[in-house]
PDB file of C-alpha atoms in Angstrom:
ATOM      1  CA  THR A   1      41.219 -34.841  14.380  1.00  0.00           C
ATOM      2  CA  TYR A   2      44.051 -32.386  13.797  1.00  0.00           C
ATOM      3  CA  TRP A   3      43.887 -30.784  17.232  1.00  0.00           C
ATOM      4  CA  ILE A   4      43.744 -34.023  19.170  1.00  0.00           C
ATOM      5  CA  SER A   5      46.618 -35.503  17.142  1.00  0.00           C
ATOM      6  CA  TRP A   6      48.669 -32.351  17.659  1.00  0.00           C
ATOM      7  CA  SER A   7      48.070 -32.397  21.433  1.00  0.00           C
ATOM      8  CA  ILE A   8      49.151 -36.024  21.759  1.00  0.00           C
ATOM      9  CA  LYS A   9      52.089 -35.826  19.329  1.00  0.00           C
ATOM     10  CA  ASN A  10      53.598 -32.650  20.797  1.00  0.00           C
ATOM     11  CA  CYS A  11      53.325 -33.700  24.409  1.00  0.00           C
ATOM     12  CA  GLN A  12      56.811 -34.858  25.495  1.00  0.00           C
ATOM     13  CA  ARG A  13      55.873 -36.706  28.665  1.00  0.00           C
ATOM     14  CA  LYS A  14      54.483 -40.189  28.206  1.00  0.00           C
ATOM     15  CA  ASP A  15      52.288 -40.000  31.318  1.00  0.00           C
ATOM     16  CA  LEU A  16      50.703 -36.755  30.107  1.00  0.00           C
ATOM     17  CA  ARG A  17      50.064 -38.244  26.680  1.00  0.00           C
ATOM     18  CA  GLU A  18      48.223 -41.098  28.317  1.00  0.00           C
ATOM     19  CA  ASN A  19      46.213 -38.601  30.401  1.00  0.00           C
ATOM     20  CA  ILE A  20      45.206 -36.721  27.253  1.00  0.00           C
ATOM     21  CA  ARG A  21      44.055 -39.939  25.579  1.00  0.00           C
ATOM     22  CA  ARG A  22      42.099 -40.952  28.675  1.00  0.00           C
ATOM     23  CA  ASP A  23      40.438 -37.536  29.011  1.00  0.00           C
ATOM     24  CA  ILE A  24      39.464 -37.532  25.333  1.00  0.00           C
ATOM     25  CA  GLN A  25      37.910 -40.993  25.611  1.00  0.00           C
ATOM     26  CA  ALA A  26      35.875 -39.824  28.617  1.00  0.00           C
ATOM     27  CA  VAL A  27      34.334 -36.955  26.653  1.00  0.00           C
ATOM     28  CA  SER A  28      31.250 -37.608  24.547  1.00  0.00           C
ATOM     29  CA  PRO A  29      31.787 -37.451  20.756  1.00  0.00           C
ATOM     30  CA  GLN A  30      29.129 -34.734  20.464  1.00  0.00           C
ATOM     31  CA  PHE A  31      30.808 -32.525  23.048  1.00  0.00           C
ATOM     32  CA  LEU A  32      34.187 -33.096  21.408  1.00  0.00           C
ATOM     33  CA  ALA A  33      32.847 -32.215  17.955  1.00  0.00           C
ATOM     34  CA  ALA A  34      31.264 -29.009  19.276  1.00  0.00           C
ATOM     35  CA  THR A  35      34.540 -28.041  20.958  1.00  0.00           C
ATOM     36  CA  ILE A  36      36.515 -28.583  17.743  1.00  0.00           C
ATOM     37  CA  ARG A  37      34.001 -26.528  15.746  1.00  0.00           C
ATOM     38  CA  ASN A  38      34.336 -23.700  18.263  1.00  0.00           C
ATOM     39  CA  MET A  39      38.139 -23.826  17.918  1.00  0.00           C
ATOM     40  CA  GLU A  40      37.872 -23.665  14.132  1.00  0.00           C
ATOM     41  CA  ARG A  41      35.491 -20.752  14.365  1.00  0.00           C
ATOM     42  CA  ALA A  42      37.744 -18.902  16.804  1.00  0.00           C
ATOM     43  CA  LEU A  43      40.733 -19.377  14.487  1.00  0.00           C
ATOM     44  CA  ILE A  44      38.860 -17.968  11.486  1.00  0.00           C
ATOM     45  CA  ILE A  45      37.679 -14.975  13.528  1.00  0.00           C
ATOM     46  CA  ALA A  46      41.238 -14.389  14.709  1.00  0.00           C
ATOM     47  CA  LEU A  47      42.472 -14.438  11.093  1.00  0.00           C
ATOM     48  CA  ALA A  48      39.798 -11.912  10.095  1.00  0.00           C
ATOM     49  CA  LYS A  49      40.671  -9.702  13.056  1.00  0.00           C
ATOM     50  CA  ALA A  50      44.319  -9.631  11.984  1.00  0.00           C
ATOM     51  CA  SER A  51      43.411  -8.529   8.457  1.00  0.00           C
ATOM     52  CA  ALA A  52      41.607  -5.201   8.161  1.00  0.00           C
ATOM     53  CA  LYS A  53      40.893  -5.789   4.455  1.00  0.00           C
ATOM     54  CA  GLY A  54      39.244  -9.142   5.077  1.00  0.00           C
ATOM     55  CA  ILE A  55      40.215 -12.736   4.367  1.00  0.00           C
ATOM     56  CA  SER A  56      39.457 -15.092   1.481  1.00  0.00           C
ATOM     57  CA  ASP A  57      38.947 -18.854   1.313  1.00  0.00           C
ATOM     58  CA  LYS A  58      42.539 -19.191   0.118  1.00  0.00           C
ATOM     59  CA  ASP A  59      43.787 -17.325   3.212  1.00  0.00           C
ATOM     60  CA  ILE A  60      41.841 -19.678   5.475  1.00  0.00           C
ATOM     61  CA  GLN A  61      43.073 -22.739   3.577  1.00  0.00           C
ATOM     62  CA  LYS A  62      46.651 -21.526   3.868  1.00  0.00           C
ATOM     63  CA  GLU A  63      46.465 -20.917   7.619  1.00  0.00           C
ATOM     64  CA  ILE A  64      44.297 -23.955   8.472  1.00  0.00           C
ATOM     65  CA  PRO A  65      45.258 -26.595   5.870  1.00  0.00           C
ATOM     66  CA  ASP A  66      43.655 -29.466   7.813  1.00  0.00           C
ATOM     67  CA  LEU A  67      40.204 -27.872   7.585  1.00  0.00           C
ATOM     68  CA  ARG A  68      38.361 -29.531   4.688  1.00  0.00           C
ATOM     69  CA  PRO A  69      36.502 -27.300   2.168  1.00  0.00           C
ATOM     70  CA  ASP A  70      33.089 -28.616   3.220  1.00  0.00           C
ATOM     71  CA  GLN A  71      33.876 -28.024   6.906  1.00  0.00           C
ATOM     72  CA  ARG A  72      35.190 -24.554   6.087  1.00  0.00           C
ATOM     73  CA  ALA A  73      31.977 -23.730   4.234  1.00  0.00           C
ATOM     74  CA  VAL A  74      29.858 -24.818   7.209  1.00  0.00           C
ATOM     75  CA  VAL A  75      31.845 -22.685   9.672  1.00  0.00           C
ATOM     76  CA  ILE A  76      31.870 -19.627   7.376  1.00  0.00           C
ATOM     77  CA  ASN A  77      28.123 -19.869   6.676  1.00  0.00           C
ATOM     78  CA  LYS A  78      27.317 -20.008  10.381  1.00  0.00           C
ATOM     79  CA  LEU A  79      29.539 -17.010  11.076  1.00  0.00           C
ATOM     80  CA  LEU A  80      27.726 -15.094   8.326  1.00  0.00           C
ATOM     81  CA  VAL A  81      24.311 -16.081   9.695  1.00  0.00           C
ATOM     82  CA  GLN A  82      25.329 -15.066  13.212  1.00  0.00           C
ATOM     83  CA  GLY A  83      26.415 -11.636  11.959  1.00  0.00           C
ATOM     84  CA  TYR A  84      30.160 -11.871  12.479  1.00  0.00           C
ATOM     85  CA  PHE A  85      31.212 -11.083   8.913  1.00  0.00           C
ATOM     86  CA  ASP A  86      30.428  -8.729   6.059  1.00  0.00           C
ATOM     87  CA  LEU A  87      30.767 -10.309   2.629  1.00  0.00           C
ATOM     88  CA  PHE A  88      32.570  -8.417  -0.152  1.00  0.00           C
ATOM     89  CA  ASN A  89      33.424  -9.218  -3.756  1.00  0.00           C
ATOM     90  CA  GLN A  90      36.798  -7.826  -4.735  1.00  0.00           C
ATOM     91  CA  GLY A  91      38.049  -8.629  -8.213  1.00  0.00           C
ATOM     92  CA  GLY A  92      35.957 -11.776  -8.372  1.00  0.00           C
ATOM     93  CA  THR A  93      37.223 -12.988  -4.965  1.00  0.00           C
ATOM     94  CA  LEU A  94      34.927 -13.231  -1.951  1.00  0.00           C
ATOM     95  CA  LEU A  95      36.312 -11.562   1.169  1.00  0.00           C
ATOM     96  CA  TYR A  96      35.068 -12.001   4.735  1.00  0.00           C
ATOM     97  CA  LYS A  97      35.537  -8.905   6.862  1.00  0.00           C
ATOM     98  CA  LEU A  98      34.948  -8.848  10.595  1.00  0.00           C
ATOM     99  CA  LYS A  99      32.098  -6.491  11.448  1.00  0.00           C
ATOM    100  CA  ASP A 100      33.130  -5.445  14.907  1.00  0.00           C
ATOM    101  CA  PRO A 101      36.196  -6.497  16.930  1.00  0.00           C
ATOM    102  CA  ALA A 102      34.019  -6.348  20.035  1.00  0.00           C
ATOM    103  CA  LEU A 103      32.372  -9.560  18.832  1.00  0.00           C
ATOM    104  CA  LEU A 104      35.589 -11.379  19.636  1.00  0.00           C
ATOM    105  CA  THR A 105      35.285 -10.534  23.322  1.00  0.00           C
ATOM    106  CA  ASP A 106      33.517 -12.890  25.627  1.00  0.00           C
ATOM    107  CA  LYS A 107      29.804 -12.074  25.582  1.00  0.00           C
ATOM    108  CA  ILE A 108      29.218 -13.733  28.907  1.00  0.00           C
ATOM    109  CA  LYS A 109      32.174 -12.469  30.866  1.00  0.00           C
ATOM    110  CA  GLY A 110      32.340 -13.897  34.344  1.00  0.00           C
ATOM    111  CA  ALA A 111      30.412 -17.048  33.449  1.00  0.00           C
ATOM    112  CA  ASP A 112      31.786 -20.490  34.207  1.00  0.00           C
ATOM    113  CA  ASN A 113      32.805 -23.025  31.560  1.00  0.00           C
ATOM    114  CA  GLU A 114      29.468 -24.861  31.556  1.00  0.00           C
ATOM    115  CA  GLU A 115      27.563 -21.641  30.882  1.00  0.00           C
ATOM    116  CA  LYS A 116      29.917 -20.780  28.031  1.00  0.00           C
ATOM    117  CA  ILE A 117      29.452 -24.224  26.487  1.00  0.00           C
ATOM    118  CA  VAL A 118      25.650 -24.007  26.665  1.00  0.00           C
ATOM    119  CA  TYR A 119      25.717 -20.484  25.255  1.00  0.00           C
ATOM    120  CA  SER A 120      27.915 -21.533  22.323  1.00  0.00           C
ATOM    121  CA  ILE A 121      25.616 -24.500  21.543  1.00  0.00           C
ATOM    122  CA  ILE A 122      22.561 -22.219  21.482  1.00  0.00           C
ATOM    123  CA  GLU A 123      24.449 -19.620  19.447  1.00  0.00           C
ATOM    124  CA  GLU A 124      25.368 -22.259  16.889  1.00  0.00           C
ATOM    125  CA  ALA A 125      21.687 -23.191  16.422  1.00  0.00           C
ATOM    126  CA  GLY A 126      20.928 -19.724  15.028  1.00  0.00           C
ATOM    127  CA  SER A 127      17.364 -18.479  14.490  1.00  0.00           C
ATOM    128  CA  LYS A 128      15.875 -21.995  14.338  1.00  0.00           C
ATOM    129  CA  GLY A 129      16.752 -22.584  17.973  1.00  0.00           C
ATOM    130  CA  ILE A 130      17.568 -25.835  19.704  1.00  0.00           C
ATOM    131  CA  TRP A 131      15.562 -28.148  21.948  1.00  0.00           C
ATOM    132  CA  ILE A 132      16.673 -28.659  25.537  1.00  0.00           C
ATOM    133  CA  ARG A 133      17.199 -32.388  24.963  1.00  0.00           C
ATOM    134  CA  ASP A 134      19.606 -31.622  22.114  1.00  0.00           C
ATOM    135  CA  ILE A 135      21.468 -29.135  24.334  1.00  0.00           C
ATOM    136  CA  ARG A 136      21.783 -31.801  27.015  1.00  0.00           C
ATOM    137  CA  TYR A 137      22.984 -34.313  24.430  1.00  0.00           C
ATOM    138  CA  LYS A 138      25.666 -31.967  23.087  1.00  0.00           C
ATOM    139  CA  SER A 139      26.798 -30.505  26.405  1.00  0.00           C
ATOM    140  CA  ASN A 140      26.789 -33.782  28.363  1.00  0.00           C
ATOM    141  CA  LEU A 141      25.252 -31.972  31.362  1.00  0.00           C
ATOM    142  CA  VAL A 142      22.741 -33.449  33.802  1.00  0.00           C
ATOM    143  CA  PRO A 143      19.173 -32.044  33.552  1.00  0.00           C
ATOM    144  CA  THR A 144      19.194 -30.200  36.887  1.00  0.00           C
ATOM    145  CA  GLN A 145      22.472 -28.447  36.107  1.00  0.00           C
ATOM    146  CA  LEU A 146      21.383 -27.593  32.563  1.00  0.00           C
ATOM    147  CA  ASN A 147      18.046 -26.140  33.713  1.00  0.00           C
ATOM    148  CA  LYS A 148      19.885 -23.944  36.201  1.00  0.00           C
ATOM    149  CA  ILE A 149      22.286 -22.674  33.523  1.00  0.00           C
ATOM    150  CA  LEU A 150      19.442 -21.943  31.096  1.00  0.00           C
ATOM    151  CA  LYS A 151      17.630 -19.975  33.796  1.00  0.00           C
ATOM    152  CA  ILE A 152      20.763 -17.925  34.510  1.00  0.00           C
ATOM    153  CA  LEU A 153      21.279 -17.136  30.823  1.00  0.00           C
ATOM    154  CA  GLU A 154      17.621 -16.180  30.441  1.00  0.00           C
ATOM    155  CA  ASN A 155      17.778 -13.835  33.433  1.00  0.00           C
ATOM    156  CA  LYS A 156      20.843 -12.163  31.894  1.00  0.00           C
ATOM    157  CA  LYS A 157      18.807 -11.725  28.665  1.00  0.00           C
ATOM    158  CA  LEU A 158      21.429 -13.642  26.689  1.00  0.00           C
ATOM    159  CA  ILE A 159      19.009 -16.307  25.470  1.00  0.00           C
ATOM    160  CA  LYS A 160      15.252 -16.757  25.213  1.00  0.00           C
ATOM    161  CA  ALA A 161      12.809 -19.648  24.999  1.00  0.00           C
ATOM    162  CA  VAL A 162      10.372 -19.700  22.069  1.00  0.00           C
ATOM    163  CA  LYS A 163       7.419 -22.038  21.590  1.00  0.00           C
ATOM    164  CA  SER A 164       7.443 -23.947  18.327  1.00  0.00           C
ATOM    165  CA  VAL A 165       4.295 -24.311  16.218  1.00  0.00           C
ATOM    166  CA  ALA A 166       5.409 -27.840  15.382  1.00  0.00           C
ATOM    167  CA  ALA A 167       4.739 -28.823  19.009  1.00  0.00           C
ATOM    168  CA  SER A 168       2.898 -26.450  21.349  1.00  0.00           C
ATOM    169  CA  LYS A 169       4.573 -27.888  24.456  1.00  0.00           C
ATOM    170  CA  LYS A 170       8.046 -27.869  22.926  1.00  0.00           C
ATOM    171  CA  LYS A 171      10.290 -24.856  23.511  1.00  0.00           C
ATOM    172  CA  VAL A 172      13.454 -24.073  21.623  1.00  0.00           C
ATOM    173  CA  TYR A 173      16.252 -21.820  22.856  1.00  0.00           C
ATOM    174  CA  MET A 174      18.022 -19.153  20.799  1.00  0.00           C
ATOM    175  CA  LEU A 175      20.021 -15.984  21.374  1.00  0.00           C
ATOM    176  CA  PHE A 176      17.989 -13.136  22.865  1.00  0.00           C
ATOM    177  CA  ASN A 177      18.541 -10.730  19.952  1.00  0.00           C
ATOM    178  CA  LEU A 178      17.538 -13.152  17.172  1.00  0.00           C
ATOM    179  CA  GLU A 179      14.221 -13.175  15.330  1.00  0.00           C
ATOM    180  CA  PRO A 180      12.769 -16.718  15.302  1.00  0.00           C
ATOM    181  CA  ASP A 181      12.740 -18.543  11.981  1.00  0.00           C
ATOM    182  CA  ARG A 182       9.438 -19.071  10.135  1.00  0.00           C
ATOM    183  CA  SER A 183       9.688 -22.800  10.805  1.00  0.00           C
ATOM    184  CA  VAL A 184       9.432 -21.988  14.517  1.00  0.00           C
ATOM    185  CA  THR A 185       6.734 -19.280  14.517  1.00  0.00           C
ATOM    186  CA  GLY A 186       4.726 -20.576  11.560  1.00  0.00           C
ATOM    187  CA  GLY A 187       5.077 -17.271   9.740  1.00  0.00           C
ATOM    188  CA  ALA A 188       2.057 -15.170   8.813  1.00  0.00           C
ATOM    189  CA  TRP A 189      -0.437 -18.016   9.265  1.00  0.00           C
ATOM    190  CA  TYR A 190      -0.004 -18.283  13.038  1.00  0.00           C
ATOM    191  CA  CYS A 191      -0.752 -15.911  15.898  1.00  0.00           C
ATOM    192  CA  ASP A 192       0.178 -16.935  19.457  1.00  0.00           C
ATOM    193  CA  GLN A 193       0.702 -20.514  18.239  1.00  0.00           C
ATOM    194  CA  ASP A 194      -2.838 -20.660  16.790  1.00  0.00           C
ATOM    195  CA  PHE A 195      -3.502 -21.191  13.094  1.00  0.00           C
ATOM    196  CA  GLU A 196      -5.403 -18.239  11.573  1.00  0.00           C
ATOM    197  CA  ALA A 197      -7.926 -20.220   9.520  1.00  0.00           C
ATOM    198  CA  GLU A 198     -10.252 -17.249   8.860  1.00  0.00           C
ATOM    199  CA  PHE A 199      -7.368 -15.080   7.689  1.00  0.00           C
ATOM    200  CA  VAL A 200      -6.221 -17.793   5.282  1.00  0.00           C
ATOM    201  CA  ASP A 201      -9.773 -18.193   3.938  1.00  0.00           C
ATOM    202  CA  VAL A 202     -10.041 -14.445   3.266  1.00  0.00           C
ATOM    203  CA  LEU A 203      -6.713 -14.437   1.428  1.00  0.00           C
ATOM    204  CA  ASN A 204      -7.795 -17.492  -0.527  1.00  0.00           C
ATOM    205  CA  GLN A 205     -11.000 -15.762  -1.677  1.00  0.00           C
ATOM    206  CA  GLN A 206      -9.276 -12.475  -2.583  1.00  0.00           C
ATOM    207  CA  CYS A 207      -6.497 -14.163  -4.568  1.00  0.00           C
ATOM    208  CA  TYR A 208      -9.070 -16.168  -6.505  1.00  0.00           C
ATOM    209  CA  ARG A 209     -11.178 -13.026  -7.122  1.00  0.00           C
ATOM    210  CA  TYR A 210      -8.152 -11.235  -8.572  1.00  0.00           C
ATOM    211  CA  LEU A 211      -7.405 -14.117 -10.941  1.00  0.00           C
ATOM    212  CA  GLN A 212     -11.071 -14.253 -11.986  1.00  0.00           C
ATOM    213  CA  GLN A 213     -10.939 -10.553 -12.852  1.00  0.00           C
ATOM    214  CA  LYS A 214      -7.882 -11.226 -15.015  1.00  0.00           C
ATOM    215  CA  SER A 215      -9.779 -13.990 -16.816  1.00  0.00           C
ATOM    216  CA  GLU A 216     -12.725 -11.675 -17.500  1.00  0.00           C
ATOM    217  CA  ASN A 217     -10.387  -9.299 -19.332  1.00  0.00           C
ATOM    218  CA  ILE A 218     -10.242 -11.870 -22.134  1.00  0.00           C
ATOM    219  CA  LYS A 219     -13.534 -10.459 -23.460  1.00  0.00           C
ATOM    220  CA  ASP A 220     -11.873  -7.150 -24.310  1.00  0.00           C
ATOM    221  CA  CYS A 221      -8.851  -8.731 -26.006  1.00  0.00           C
ATOM    222  CA  LYS A 222      -8.813  -8.555 -29.822  1.00  0.00           C
ATOM    223  CA  GLY A 223      -5.384 -10.097 -30.390  1.00  0.00           C
ATOM    224  CA  GLY A 224      -6.510 -13.665 -30.877  1.00  0.00           C
ATOM    225  CA  PRO A 225      -6.866 -16.715 -28.598  1.00  0.00           C
ATOM    226  CA  ILE A 226      -3.182 -16.958 -27.632  1.00  0.00           C
ATOM    227  CA  ALA A 227      -2.983 -13.291 -26.623  1.00  0.00           C
ATOM    228  CA  ALA A 228      -6.258 -13.623 -24.715  1.00  0.00           C
ATOM    229  CA  ARG A 229      -4.949 -16.627 -22.831  1.00  0.00           C
ATOM    230  CA  ASN A 230      -1.682 -14.862 -21.971  1.00  0.00           C
ATOM    231  CA  ILE A 231      -3.379 -11.805 -20.435  1.00  0.00           C
ATOM    232  CA  SER A 232      -5.429 -14.084 -18.176  1.00  0.00           C
ATOM    233  CA  TYR A 233      -2.261 -15.154 -16.349  1.00  0.00           C
ATOM    234  CA  ALA A 234      -0.831 -13.321 -13.355  1.00  0.00           C
ATOM    235  CA  SER A 235       2.442 -13.803 -11.552  1.00  0.00           C
ATOM    236  CA  SER A 236       2.622 -14.382  -7.814  1.00  0.00           C
ATOM    237  CA  LYS A 237       4.206 -10.930  -7.500  1.00  0.00           C
ATOM    238  CA  ASP A 238       1.151  -9.372  -9.217  1.00  0.00           C
ATOM    239  CA  VAL A 239      -1.176 -11.130  -6.780  1.00  0.00           C
ATOM    240  CA  TRP A 240       1.038 -10.091  -3.842  1.00  0.00           C
ATOM    241  CA  LYS A 241       0.864  -6.446  -4.965  1.00  0.00           C
ATOM    242  CA  PHE A 242      -2.944  -6.655  -5.214  1.00  0.00           C
ATOM    243  CA  ILE A 243      -3.267  -8.126  -1.702  1.00  0.00           C
ATOM    244  CA  SER A 244      -0.850  -5.534  -0.273  1.00  0.00           C
ATOM    245  CA  GLU A 245      -2.880  -2.683  -1.770  1.00  0.00           C
ATOM    246  CA  LEU A 246      -6.095  -4.105  -0.302  1.00  0.00           C
ATOM    247  CA  GLY A 247      -4.670  -3.708   3.196  1.00  0.00           C
ATOM    248  CA  ILE A 248      -6.480  -6.741   4.577  1.00  0.00           C
ATOM    249  CA  SER A 249      -3.407  -8.135   6.327  1.00  0.00           C
ATOM    250  CA  LYS A 250      -2.071  -6.788   9.600  1.00  0.00           C
ATOM    251  CA  VAL A 251       1.234  -8.593   9.082  1.00  0.00           C
ATOM    252  CA  GLN A 252       3.747  -8.102   6.300  1.00  0.00           C
ATOM    253  CA  LEU A 253       3.199 -10.805   3.707  1.00  0.00           C
ATOM    254  CA  SER A 254       5.914 -11.977   1.337  1.00  0.00           C
ATOM    255  CA  VAL A 255       5.629 -13.273  -2.216  1.00  0.00           C
ATOM    256  CA  GLU A 256       6.333 -16.754  -0.839  1.00  0.00           C
ATOM    257  CA  ASP A 257       3.302 -16.422   1.473  1.00  0.00           C
ATOM    258  CA  ILE A 258       1.076 -15.574  -1.490  1.00  0.00           C
ATOM    259  CA  GLU A 259       2.492 -18.513  -3.451  1.00  0.00           C
ATOM    260  CA  THR A 260       1.404 -20.762  -0.581  1.00  0.00           C
ATOM    261  CA  ILE A 261      -2.160 -19.463  -0.922  1.00  0.00           C
ATOM    262  CA  LEU A 262      -2.051 -19.866  -4.706  1.00  0.00           C
ATOM    263  CA  ASP A 263      -0.900 -23.456  -4.257  1.00  0.00           C
ATOM    264  CA  THR A 264      -4.024 -24.203  -2.192  1.00  0.00           C
ATOM    265  CA  LEU A 265      -6.150 -22.841  -5.042  1.00  0.00           C
ATOM    266  CA  LEU A 266      -4.175 -25.038  -7.419  1.00  0.00           C
ATOM    267  CA  TYR A 267      -4.853 -28.152  -5.331  1.00  0.00           C
ATOM    268  CA  ASP A 268      -8.557 -27.223  -5.123  1.00  0.00           C
ATOM    269  CA  GLY A 269      -8.735 -27.179  -8.922  1.00  0.00           C
ATOM    270  CA  LYS A 270      -9.638 -23.475  -9.061  1.00  0.00           C
ATOM    271  CA  VAL A 271      -6.484 -22.261 -10.831  1.00  0.00           C
ATOM    272  CA  GLU A 272      -3.851 -23.680 -13.121  1.00  0.00           C
ATOM    273  CA  ARG A 273      -0.142 -22.946 -13.041  1.00  0.00           C
ATOM    274  CA  SER A 274       2.276 -22.375 -15.877  1.00  0.00           C
ATOM    275  CA  VAL A 275       6.010 -21.705 -16.025  1.00  0.00           C
ATOM    276  CA  ALA A 276       7.231 -18.455 -17.595  1.00  0.00           C
ATOM    277  CA  LEU A 277      10.378 -18.148 -19.696  1.00  0.00           C
ATOM    278  CA  ASP A 278      12.341 -16.852 -16.688  1.00  0.00           C
ATOM    279  CA  GLY A 279      11.335 -19.883 -14.606  1.00  0.00           C
ATOM    280  CA  SER A 280       8.762 -18.073 -12.450  1.00  0.00           C
ATOM    281  CA  TYR A 281       5.198 -19.360 -11.977  1.00  0.00           C
ATOM    282  CA  LEU A 282       2.116 -17.830 -13.588  1.00  0.00           C
ATOM    283  CA  TYR A 283      -1.443 -18.501 -12.421  1.00  0.00           C
ATOM    284  CA  ARG A 284      -4.872 -18.211 -14.040  1.00  0.00           C
ATOM    285  CA  ALA A 285      -8.382 -18.959 -12.845  1.00  0.00           C
ATOM    286  CA  ILE A 286     -10.176 -21.853 -14.516  1.00  0.00           C
ATOM    287  CA  GLU A 287     -13.781 -22.966 -14.594  1.00  0.00           C
ATOM    288  CA  SER A 288     -14.457 -25.631 -12.018  1.00  0.00           C
ATOM    289  CA  LEU A 289     -15.656 -28.972 -13.305  1.00  0.00           C
ATOM    290  CA  LEU A 290     -19.278 -29.939 -12.723  1.00  0.00           C
ATOM    291  CA  ALA A 291     -19.863 -31.513  -9.356  1.00  0.00           C
ATOM    292  CA  ALA A 292     -19.918 -35.305  -9.530  1.00  0.00           C
ATOM    293  CA  PRO A 293     -23.360 -36.891  -9.029  1.00  0.00           C
ATOM    294  CA  GLY A 294     -23.990 -38.298  -5.586  1.00  0.00           C
ATOM    295  CA  ILE A 295     -24.221 -41.896  -6.796  1.00  0.00           C
ATOM    296  CA  VAL A 296     -20.501 -42.020  -7.638  1.00  0.00           C
ATOM    297  CA  ARG A 297     -19.586 -40.817  -4.168  1.00  0.00           C
ATOM    298  CA  ILE A 298     -20.692 -44.124  -2.651  1.00  0.00           C
ATOM    299  CA  PRO A 299     -19.347 -47.621  -3.428  1.00  0.00           C
ATOM    300  CA  CYS A 300     -22.539 -48.640  -5.253  1.00  0.00           C
ATOM    301  CA  GLY A 301     -21.940 -46.047  -7.952  1.00  0.00           C
ATOM    302  CA  VAL A 302     -18.633 -47.597  -9.021  1.00  0.00           C
ATOM    303  CA  CYS A 303     -19.134 -51.180  -7.846  1.00  0.00           C
ATOM    304  CA  PRO A 304     -17.840 -53.778 -10.361  1.00  0.00           C
ATOM    305  CA  VAL A 305     -20.455 -56.372  -9.293  1.00  0.00           C
ATOM    306  CA  LEU A 306     -23.452 -54.045  -8.951  1.00  0.00           C
ATOM    307  CA  ARG A 307     -25.628 -56.115 -11.308  1.00  0.00           C
ATOM    308  CA  MET A 308     -25.088 -59.225  -9.186  1.00  0.00           C
ATOM    309  CA  CYS A 309     -26.062 -57.500  -5.941  1.00  0.00           C
ATOM    310  CA  ASN A 310     -29.456 -58.480  -4.422  1.00  0.00           C
ATOM    311  CA  ASP A 311     -31.076 -59.259  -1.088  1.00  0.00           C
ATOM    312  CA  VAL A 312     -30.716 -63.051  -1.108  1.00  0.00           C
ATOM    313  CA  GLY A 313     -27.529 -63.830  -3.049  1.00  0.00           C
ATOM    314  CA  SER A 314     -23.933 -64.026  -1.835  1.00  0.00           C
ATOM    315  CA  VAL A 315     -23.373 -60.495  -3.132  1.00  0.00           C
ATOM    316  CA  ASN A 316     -25.513 -58.192  -0.997  1.00  0.00           C
ATOM    317  CA  ALA A 317     -25.291 -54.810   0.689  1.00  0.00           C
ATOM    318  CA  LYS A 318     -25.206 -56.332   4.166  1.00  0.00           C
ATOM    319  CA  LYS A 319     -21.985 -58.269   3.494  1.00  0.00           C
ATOM    320  CA  CYS A 320     -20.441 -55.742   1.077  1.00  0.00           C
ATOM    321  CA  VAL A 321     -16.740 -55.231   1.865  1.00  0.00           C
ATOM    322  CA  TYR A 322     -16.658 -52.016  -0.183  1.00  0.00           C
ATOM    323  CA  MET A 323     -19.470 -50.482   1.832  1.00  0.00           C
ATOM    324  CA  LYS A 324     -17.841 -51.563   5.075  1.00  0.00           C
ATOM    325  CA  GLU A 325     -14.522 -49.935   4.143  1.00  0.00           C
ATOM    326  CA  TRP A 326     -16.316 -46.762   2.991  1.00  0.00           C
ATOM    327  CA  LEU A 327     -18.287 -46.442   6.229  1.00  0.00           C
ATOM    328  CA  GLU A 328     -15.145 -46.949   8.286  1.00  0.00           C
TER     329      GLU A 328
END
């Protein structure tokens, strides 16, 4: 990379150049990549600190020409997510302005290098957090040392451990002041890592009831079949507003949460979905199909050799492969 090449090229003494190469080879690629990313981030923050009006992508490209556009985008996006920058649009040009110069100071003053490295790795993970095995992989620290550092950072209330709904025994680490991402907590459908099945069922019933009421309004429509069909549709935002006004949820639900419930109704064959002119989804209740007779639920009802089946022939229920697979 640019920084490694610069260090080796600008070192005048041959023995020191060899030492640099040897030290770099001894460091894991993951640790080296994280260090370079931190250097790039620090440079961009320094540029923003020096400019009170903010900096643009062109300013960053001019000062750090070796930083590729895709790498620059990754660094900038993470700085925005972590709350370092405010984003402005000035004359069609995006400007990144540093929120608070105090963010440039060391947040863990007095900590040793290992603690700073672990903190920066966790900080980089953002609100999704990072598993301890990934921290160990990136930091190249032994488990006992890493566990000690994590405990110190937790006691200082710099980081916190959060259980992930994806694996109840798996904890991820993130900065203390961050709100965990929905992929970690499970969003509105989980409480203390437990899936709220009853709550989901209630929402499912109420959403379907609202769409049924919309369908019943067709009787009062005198504008023809097309107009009647159109008024039977409801957007996900309409359903969300209805559920919010009911007050049946103790947590704040989003439109995306309601769309998840509507999708379950769609898969159950209770509603159909259509696309509006603006690209949004519209939903309407539909009449469920008649329940299939019980005979077609077993292999005999759809068996291709049913007429050949008897008690004494080669085709019989006792040796039936279809029945065996169905029972299994």
